[in-house]
PDB file of C-alpha atoms in Angstrom:
ATOM      1  CA  MET A   1      31.529 170.150 144.864  1.00  0.00           C
ATOM      2  CA  THR A   2      33.862 172.598 146.589  1.00  0.00           C
ATOM      3  CA  GLU A   3      36.851 173.827 144.619  1.00  0.00           C
ATOM      4  CA  CYS A   4      39.818 175.979 145.663  1.00  0.00           C
ATOM      5  CA  TYR A   5      42.049 178.489 143.933  1.00  0.00           C
ATOM      6  CA  ALA A   6      45.142 180.236 145.263  1.00  0.00           C
ATOM      7  CA  TYR A   7      47.546 182.572 143.551  1.00  0.00           C
ATOM      8  CA  ILE A   8      50.216 185.164 144.109  1.00  0.00           C
ATOM      9  CA  SER A   9      50.520 188.244 141.889  1.00  0.00           C
ATOM     10  CA  ARG A  10      52.236 191.599 141.652  1.00  0.00           C
ATOM     11  CA  ALA A  11      50.163 194.731 142.208  1.00  0.00           C
ATOM     12  CA  LEU A  12      50.575 197.387 139.562  1.00  0.00           C
ATOM     13  CA  PRO A  13      52.498 200.401 140.873  1.00  0.00           C
ATOM     14  CA  ASP A  14      49.642 202.826 140.217  1.00  0.00           C
ATOM     15  CA  LEU A  15      47.098 200.856 142.276  1.00  0.00           C
ATOM     16  CA  ASP A  16      44.845 203.403 143.936  1.00  0.00           C
ATOM     17  CA  PRO A  17      43.776 202.568 147.539  1.00  0.00           C
ATOM     18  CA  VAL A  18      40.222 203.660 146.684  1.00  0.00           C
ATOM     19  CA  ALA A  19      40.131 201.258 143.728  1.00  0.00           C
ATOM     20  CA  LEU A  20      41.441 198.475 145.974  1.00  0.00           C
ATOM     21  CA  SER A  21      38.700 199.193 148.533  1.00  0.00           C
ATOM     22  CA  LYS A  22      36.056 198.998 145.792  1.00  0.00           C
ATOM     23  CA  ILE A  23      37.435 195.668 144.598  1.00  0.00           C
ATOM     24  CA  ILE A  24      37.255 194.257 148.120  1.00  0.00           C
ATOM     25  CA  VAL A  25      33.690 195.476 148.703  1.00  0.00           C
ATOM     26  CA  HIS A  26      32.532 194.140 145.323  1.00  0.00           C
ATOM     27  CA  SER A  27      34.303 190.803 145.851  1.00  0.00           C
ATOM     28  CA  ARG A  28      32.813 190.367 149.311  1.00  0.00           C
ATOM     29  CA  GLY A  29      29.332 190.940 147.868  1.00  0.00           C
ATOM     30  CA  PHE A  30      29.905 188.417 145.076  1.00  0.00           C
ATOM     31  CA  ASN A  31      31.444 185.877 147.442  1.00  0.00           C
ATOM     32  CA  ASP A  32      28.669 186.252 150.011  1.00  0.00           C
ATOM     33  CA  THR A  33      26.010 185.737 147.347  1.00  0.00           C
ATOM     34  CA  HIS A  34      27.718 182.721 145.754  1.00  0.00           C
ATOM     35  CA  GLY A  35      29.139 180.862 148.768  1.00  0.00           C
ATOM     36  CA  VAL A  36      32.793 181.687 148.110  1.00  0.00           C
ATOM     37  CA  THR A  37      35.080 182.148 151.110  1.00  0.00           C
ATOM     38  CA  GLY A  38      38.715 183.006 151.513  1.00  0.00           C
ATOM     39  CA  LEU A  39      41.481 185.375 152.361  1.00  0.00           C
ATOM     40  CA  LEU A  40      43.367 188.121 150.505  1.00  0.00           C
ATOM     41  CA  LEU A  41      46.779 189.220 151.753  1.00  0.00           C
ATOM     42  CA  TYR A  42      48.469 192.371 150.488  1.00  0.00           C
ATOM     43  CA  ASP A  43      51.880 193.758 151.405  1.00  0.00           C
ATOM     44  CA  GLY A  44      51.797 196.888 149.260  1.00  0.00           C
ATOM     45  CA  MET A  45      53.398 195.139 146.287  1.00  0.00           C
ATOM     46  CA  THR A  46      52.120 191.570 146.233  1.00  0.00           C
ATOM     47  CA  PHE A  47      48.691 189.952 146.449  1.00  0.00           C
ATOM     48  CA  CYS A  48      48.267 186.451 147.840  1.00  0.00           C
ATOM     49  CA  GLN A  49      44.786 185.000 147.777  1.00  0.00           C
ATOM     50  CA  TYR A  50      43.103 181.722 148.662  1.00  0.00           C
ATOM     51  CA  ILE A  51      39.427 181.187 147.879  1.00  0.00           C
ATOM     52  CA  GLU A  52      37.121 178.201 147.829  1.00  0.00           C
ATOM     53  CA  GLY A  53      33.495 177.543 146.990  1.00  0.00           C
ATOM     54  CA  PRO A  54      31.132 175.893 144.526  1.00  0.00           C
ATOM     55  CA  ALA A  55      32.820 175.060 141.215  1.00  0.00           C
ATOM     56  CA  GLN A  56      30.880 177.480 138.983  1.00  0.00           C
ATOM     57  CA  ALA A  57      31.102 180.403 141.428  1.00  0.00           C
ATOM     58  CA  LEU A  58      34.818 179.803 141.854  1.00  0.00           C
ATOM     59  CA  ALA A  59      35.307 179.667 138.077  1.00  0.00           C
ATOM     60  CA  ASP A  60      33.505 183.025 137.792  1.00  0.00           C
ATOM     61  CA  ALA A  61      35.615 184.547 140.590  1.00  0.00           C
ATOM     62  CA  ARG A  62      38.796 183.206 139.029  1.00  0.00           C
ATOM     63  CA  GLN A  63      37.910 184.683 135.649  1.00  0.00           C
ATOM     64  CA  ARG A  64      37.360 188.110 137.242  1.00  0.00           C
ATOM     65  CA  ILE A  65      40.626 187.855 139.193  1.00  0.00           C
ATOM     66  CA  GLU A  66      42.662 186.893 136.155  1.00  0.00           C
ATOM     67  CA  ALA A  67      41.083 189.648 134.026  1.00  0.00           C
ATOM     68  CA  SER A  68      41.754 192.363 136.608  1.00  0.00           C
ATOM     69  CA  ARG A  69      43.882 195.253 135.412  1.00  0.00           C
ATOM     70  CA  HIS A  70      45.123 195.939 138.950  1.00  0.00           C
ATOM     71  CA  HIS A  71      47.757 193.202 139.055  1.00  0.00           C
ATOM     72  CA  CYS A  72      50.026 191.146 136.817  1.00  0.00           C
ATOM     73  CA  ALA A  73      52.371 188.150 136.881  1.00  0.00           C
ATOM     74  CA  ILE A  74      49.766 185.819 138.359  1.00  0.00           C
ATOM     75  CA  GLN A  75      51.304 182.580 139.603  1.00  0.00           C
ATOM     76  CA  VAL A  76      48.697 179.908 140.360  1.00  0.00           C
ATOM     77  CA  LEU A  77      49.509 178.037 143.550  1.00  0.00           C
ATOM     78  CA  LEU A  78      46.446 175.787 143.835  1.00  0.00           C
ATOM     79  CA  ASP A  79      43.593 174.964 141.501  1.00  0.00           C
ATOM     80  CA  GLY A  80      41.293 172.064 142.219  1.00  0.00           C
ATOM     81  CA  THR A  81      39.623 170.276 145.083  1.00  0.00           C
ATOM     82  CA  PRO A  82      40.759 171.195 148.604  1.00  0.00           C
ATOM     83  CA  ARG A  83      41.878 168.325 150.776  1.00  0.00           C
ATOM     84  CA  GLN A  84      39.909 169.784 153.695  1.00  0.00           C
ATOM     85  CA  PRO A  85      37.338 172.414 152.681  1.00  0.00           C
ATOM     86  CA  GLY A  86      36.531 175.299 154.987  1.00  0.00           C
ATOM     87  CA  ALA A  87      40.003 176.747 155.571  1.00  0.00           C
ATOM     88  CA  PHE A  88      38.657 180.315 155.885  1.00  0.00           C
ATOM     89  CA  SER A  89      34.929 179.608 155.971  1.00  0.00           C
ATOM     90  CA  SER A  90      34.054 182.496 158.279  1.00  0.00           C
ATOM     91  CA  TRP A  91      35.252 185.142 155.777  1.00  0.00           C
ATOM     92  CA  SER A  92      33.505 185.998 152.515  1.00  0.00           C
ATOM     93  CA  LEU A  93      36.838 187.693 151.824  1.00  0.00           C
ATOM     94  CA  GLY A  94      39.157 188.315 154.728  1.00  0.00           C
ATOM     95  CA  TYR A  95      41.494 191.148 153.804  1.00  0.00           C
ATOM     96  CA  LEU A  96      44.767 191.499 155.638  1.00  0.00           C
ATOM     97  CA  VAL A  97      47.533 194.031 155.180  1.00  0.00           C
ATOM     98  CA  LEU A  98      50.917 192.493 155.897  1.00  0.00           C
ATOM     99  CA  ASP A  99      53.569 194.418 157.785  1.00  0.00           C
ATOM    100  CA  GLU A 100      56.298 192.611 155.841  1.00  0.00           C
ATOM    101  CA  PRO A 101      56.448 191.080 152.350  1.00  0.00           C
ATOM    102  CA  ALA A 102      54.839 187.679 151.957  1.00  0.00           C
ATOM    103  CA  HIS A 103      58.072 185.825 151.161  1.00  0.00           C
ATOM    104  CA  ALA A 104      56.732 182.645 152.769  1.00  0.00           C
ATOM    105  CA  LEU A 105      54.221 182.188 149.952  1.00  0.00           C
ATOM    106  CA  HIS A 106      56.768 182.782 147.174  1.00  0.00           C
ATOM    107  CA  THR A 107      58.316 179.389 147.916  1.00  0.00           C
ATOM    108  CA  PHE A 108      55.283 177.501 146.633  1.00  0.00           C
ATOM    109  CA  VAL A 109      54.884 176.397 143.035  1.00  0.00           C
ATOM    110  CA  MET A 110      52.047 174.638 141.274  1.00  0.00           C
ATOM    111  CA  PRO A 111      50.905 172.226 142.416  1.00  0.00           C
ATOM    112  CA  ALA A 112      51.368 173.372 145.997  1.00  0.00           C
ATOM    113  CA  ASP A 113      50.533 171.173 148.935  1.00  0.00           C
ATOM    114  CA  HIS A 114      47.124 172.310 150.194  1.00  0.00           C
ATOM    115  CA  ALA A 115      47.857 171.837 153.903  1.00  0.00           C
ATOM    116  CA  GLN A 116      51.216 173.627 153.712  1.00  0.00           C
ATOM    117  CA  LEU A 117      49.754 176.534 151.761  1.00  0.00           C
ATOM    118  CA  ILE A 118      46.848 176.961 154.205  1.00  0.00           C
ATOM    119  CA  GLY A 119      49.376 176.811 157.044  1.00  0.00           C
ATOM    120  CA  ALA A 120      51.460 179.563 155.426  1.00  0.00           C
ATOM    121  CA  PHE A 121      48.354 181.713 154.938  1.00  0.00           C
ATOM    122  CA  ASN A 122      47.405 181.188 158.584  1.00  0.00           C
ATOM    123  CA  VAL A 123      50.892 182.166 159.815  1.00  0.00           C
ATOM    124  CA  LEU A 124      50.826 185.344 157.735  1.00  0.00           C
ATOM    125  CA  ALA A 125      47.262 186.140 158.783  1.00  0.00           C
ATOM    126  CA  ALA A 126      48.228 185.829 162.444  1.00  0.00           C
ATOM    127  CA  GLN A 127      50.996 188.415 161.927  1.00  0.00           C
ATOM    128  CA  ALA A 128      48.901 190.827 159.871  1.00  0.00           C
ATOM    129  CA  ASP A 129      46.779 193.842 160.660  1.00  0.00           C
ATOM    130  CA  VAL A 130      43.112 193.003 160.102  1.00  0.00           C
ATOM    131  CA  MET A 131      41.312 195.475 157.922  1.00  0.00           C
TER     132      MET A 131
END
Protein backbone atom coordinates (compact mmCIF):
# COMPACT_ATOMS: atom_id res chain seq x y z
CA MET A 1 0.00 0.00 0.00
CA THR A 2 1.27 3.47 -0.87
CA GLU A 3 1.42 6.01 1.93
CA CYS A 4 2.23 9.74 1.89
CA TYR A 5 3.83 12.16 4.30
CA ALA A 6 4.19 15.93 4.00
CA TYR A 7 5.57 18.44 6.43
CA ILE A 8 6.93 21.94 6.78
CA SER A 9 9.81 22.74 9.14
CA ARG A 10 12.29 25.46 10.01
CA ALA A 11 15.92 24.97 9.02
CA LEU A 12 18.41 25.59 11.79
CA PRO A 13 20.38 28.80 11.23
CA ASP A 14 23.74 27.01 11.14
CA LEU A 15 22.73 24.61 8.35
CA ASP A 16 25.82 24.06 6.23
CA PRO A 17 25.20 23.82 2.44
CA VAL A 18 27.60 20.86 2.28
CA ALA A 19 25.61 19.03 4.98
CA LEU A 20 22.39 19.77 3.08
CA SER A 21 23.91 18.35 -0.13
CA LYS A 22 24.91 15.17 1.73
CA ILE A 23 21.40 14.79 3.11
CA ILE A 24 19.92 15.09 -0.37
CA VAL A 25 22.34 12.58 -1.90
CA HIS A 26 21.77 10.09 0.94
CA SER A 27 17.99 10.54 0.79
CA ARG A 28 17.90 10.04 -2.97
CA GLY A 29 19.84 6.78 -2.56
CA PHE A 30 17.48 5.54 0.16
CA ASN A 31 14.39 6.61 -1.78
CA ASP A 32 15.60 5.03 -5.02
CA THR A 33 16.31 1.74 -3.26
CA HIS A 34 12.99 1.65 -1.38
CA GLY A 35 10.53 3.05 -3.94
CA VAL A 36 9.97 6.40 -2.22
CA THR A 37 9.33 9.44 -4.41
CA GLY A 38 8.73 13.08 -3.71
CA LEU A 39 9.83 16.66 -3.62
CA LEU A 40 11.79 18.83 -1.17
CA LEU A 41 11.44 22.61 -1.33
CA TYR A 42 13.81 24.93 0.51
CA ASP A 43 13.75 28.72 0.67
CA GLY A 44 16.82 29.22 2.84
CA MET A 45 14.81 29.13 6.07
CA THR A 46 11.99 26.64 5.59
CA PHE A 47 11.76 23.07 4.32
CA CYS A 48 8.59 21.76 2.71
CA GLN A 49 8.56 18.13 1.70
CA TYR A 50 6.10 15.65 0.22
CA ILE A 51 7.04 11.99 -0.11
CA GLU A 52 5.14 8.82 -0.86
CA GLY A 53 5.95 5.13 -1.13
CA PRO A 54 5.48 1.73 0.47
CA ALA A 55 4.31 1.96 4.08
CA GLN A 56 7.43 0.54 5.77
CA ALA A 57 9.88 2.53 3.63
CA LEU A 58 7.90 5.70 4.26
CA ALA A 59 7.85 5.01 8.01
CA ASP A 60 11.65 4.61 7.92
CA ALA A 61 12.07 7.84 5.92
CA ARG A 62 9.75 9.69 8.27
CA GLN A 63 11.68 8.51 11.31
CA ARG A 64 14.94 9.78 9.79
CA ILE A 65 13.35 13.11 8.85
CA GLU A 66 11.91 13.68 12.30
CA ALA A 67 15.19 12.73 14.00
CA SER A 68 17.27 15.08 11.85
CA ARG A 69 19.23 17.71 13.74
CA HIS A 70 19.15 20.06 10.74
CA HIS A 71 15.63 21.38 11.28
CA CYS A 72 13.03 21.97 13.98
CA ALA A 73 9.38 22.92 14.45
CA ILE A 74 8.10 20.16 12.18
CA GLN A 75 4.44 20.64 11.29
CA VAL A 76 2.90 17.55 9.69
CA LEU A 77 0.64 18.46 6.79
CA LEU A 78 -0.31 14.99 5.53
CA ASP A 79 0.16 11.50 6.91
CA GLY A 80 -1.71 8.58 5.43
CA THR A 81 -2.93 7.24 2.13
CA PRO A 82 -2.75 9.59 -0.87
CA ARG A 83 -5.97 10.10 -2.76
CA GLN A 84 -4.09 9.75 -6.05
CA PRO A 85 -0.62 8.19 -5.70
CA GLY A 86 2.19 9.22 -8.01
CA ALA A 87 2.18 13.00 -7.50
CA PHE A 88 5.97 13.25 -8.03
CA SER A 89 6.70 9.72 -9.22
CA SER A 90 9.54 10.70 -11.55
CA TRP A 91 11.71 12.05 -8.69
CA SER A 92 13.38 9.91 -6.03
CA LEU A 93 13.75 13.29 -4.33
CA GLY A 94 13.25 16.39 -6.41
CA TYR A 95 15.06 19.26 -4.73
CA LEU A 96 14.03 22.80 -5.52
CA VAL A 97 15.37 26.06 -4.18
CA LEU A 98 12.63 28.67 -3.96
CA ASP A 99 13.28 32.27 -4.91
CA GLU A 100 10.72 33.44 -2.35
CA PRO A 101 9.49 32.00 0.96
CA ALA A 102 6.98 29.18 0.72
CA HIS A 103 4.11 31.11 2.33
CA ALA A 104 1.56 29.18 0.26
CA LEU A 105 2.27 25.99 2.21
CA HIS A 106 2.06 27.68 5.63
CA THR A 107 -1.71 27.97 5.21
CA PHE A 108 -2.23 24.22 5.48
CA VAL A 109 -2.85 22.43 8.76
CA MET A 110 -3.29 18.76 9.55
CA PRO A 111 -5.18 17.17 8.01
CA ALA A 112 -4.54 19.02 4.77
CA ASP A 113 -6.46 18.29 1.62
CA HIS A 114 -4.22 16.07 -0.51
CA ALA A 115 -5.18 17.59 -3.87
CA GLN A 116 -4.78 21.17 -2.64
CA LEU A 117 -1.41 20.43 -1.06
CA ILE A 118 -0.09 18.72 -4.22
CA GLY A 119 -1.37 21.70 -6.21
CA ALA A 120 0.50 24.12 -3.94
CA PHE A 121 3.69 22.06 -4.27
CA ASN A 122 3.31 22.05 -8.05
CA VAL A 123 2.82 25.84 -8.18
CA LEU A 124 5.93 26.40 -6.07
CA ALA A 125 7.92 23.86 -8.06
CA ALA A 126 7.02 25.63 -11.30
CA GLN A 127 8.41 28.90 -9.89
CA ALA A 128 11.57 27.38 -8.41
CA ASP A 129 15.10 26.88 -9.64
CA VAL A 130 15.73 23.17 -10.20
CA MET A 131 18.85 21.90 -8.52
